Amino acid sequence: MGEQPVGIDELLERVREGYERIEPREAYDAALAGDALLVDIRYAALRERDGLIPGALVVERNELEWRLDPRGSHRAPEATSHDLRIVVICNEGYASSLAAASLHRLGLRRATDLVGGFQAWRAAGLPVTS
């Protein structure tokens, strides 16, 4: 007997119970202090339309695990340790929750995601470049 299927809302609730999400200002301050790596997983059309977060590592969602696994052969230079604090940023803070949960399964226990995503970052008046 397998587990009953869940809807996406319940799945999001379950994965978010596994870590503490971060608000835009806290993420900004952590990145400035060198305590967090911001990772933008939005697709190119959204980045082109809305801009970029200065200093954020851009990694397409389908490459995320390969680029951030510190033991992976295709890792980004920034992926230095399983202790790295990673803040995953999508457009509105939904896909990033699933991405953060996936990073947890790789042993990146400090991975989290940005509440409200890029749109909340921009609404908070935090830096964005075109």
C-alpha positions in Angstrom: 0.0 0.0 0.0 1.5 3.3 -1.2 1.1 6.7 0.2 -2.0 8.6 -1.0 -1.3 11.3 -3.6 -1.3 14.9 -2.3 -2.2 18.1 -4.0 0.4 20.8 -4.6 -0.8 23.0 -1.7 -0.4 20.1 0.8 3.0 19.2 -0.7 4.2 22.8 -0.3 3.0 22.9 3.3 4.8 19.6 4.0 8.2 20.6 2.4 8.1 24.1 4.1 7.7 22.4 7.5 11.3 21.1 7.0 13.0 24.4 7.1 12.6 28.1 7.9 11.8 30.4 5.0 13.5 33.8 4.7 12.0 37.2 4.1 13.5 39.6 1.4 15.2 42.0 3.8 16.8 39.2 5.9 18.0 37.5 2.7 19.5 40.8 1.4 21.3 41.4 4.7 22.6 37.8 4.8 23.9 38.1 1.3 25.6 41.4 2.1 27.3 39.9 5.1 28.5 36.9 3.1 26.3 34.5 5.0 24.1 33.4 2.2 24.3 32.6 -1.5 21.3 33.9 -3.4 20.3 31.6 -6.3 17.8 32.9 -8.9 16.0 30.0 -10.6 13.6 32.0 -12.7 13.5 31.3 -16.4 15.2 33.7 -18.8 12.1 35.5 -20.0 11.3 36.5 -16.4 14.8 37.7 -15.8 14.8 39.7 -19.0 11.4 41.2 -18.2 11.9 42.0 -14.5 15.6 42.2 -14.0 18.2 40.6 -11.8 19.2 40.6 -8.2 22.8 41.9 -8.1 25.2 39.2 -6.9 22.7 36.4 -7.2 23.9 33.2 -8.9 21.6 32.4 -11.9 20.9 28.7 -12.2 18.1 27.4 -14.3 15.8 25.2 -12.2 16.6 22.1 -14.3 20.3 22.4 -13.4 20.0 23.4 -9.8 21.0 20.1 -8.1 23.9 19.6 -10.5 25.2 23.1 -10.0 24.9 23.2 -6.2 26.0 19.7 -5.1 29.4 20.4 -3.6 30.5 16.9 -4.6 29.1 17.2 -8.2 31.2 17.2 -11.3 29.2 20.1 -12.7 29.0 22.2 -9.6 29.3 26.0 -9.6 32.4 27.4 -8.1 30.2 28.9 -5.3 29.0 25.5 -4.2 31.8 24.9 -1.8 30.2 23.1 1.1 27.1 21.3 2.4 27.1 24.0 5.1 26.5 26.7 2.6 23.4 28.8 3.3 21.5 28.9 0.0 18.5 31.1 -0.6 16.5 29.9 -3.7 14.6 32.6 -5.4 11.8 32.0 -8.0 9.3 34.5 -9.3 6.7 34.3 -6.4 8.0 31.8 -3.9 6.4 28.6 -4.9 8.8 26.6 -7.1 11.6 27.7 -4.9 10.1 25.8 -2.0 10.2 22.6 -3.9 13.7 23.4 -5.1 14.9 24.0 -1.5 13.4 20.7 -0.4 15.3 19.0 -3.2 18.6 20.6 -2.1 17.9 19.3 1.5 17.8 15.8 0.0 21.3 16.4 -1.3 22.5 17.3 2.2 22.3 21.0 1.8 20.5 21.4 5.1 20.8 25.2 5.3 19.0 25.7 2.0 15.9 27.8 2.1 13.7 29.9 -0.1 12.6 33.5 -0.4 9.0 34.2 0.8 7.2 35.8 -2.1 10.2 35.3 -4.5 11.6 37.9 -6.8 8.3 39.9 -6.8 8.5 40.3 -3.0 12.2 41.3 -3.3 11.3 44.0 -5.8 8.3 45.2 -3.8 10.5 45.6 -0.7 12.6 48.1 -2.7 15.7 45.9 -2.7 18.3 46.2 -5.5 17.4 45.0 -9.0 19.4 45.6 -12.2 18.0 45.5 -15.7 
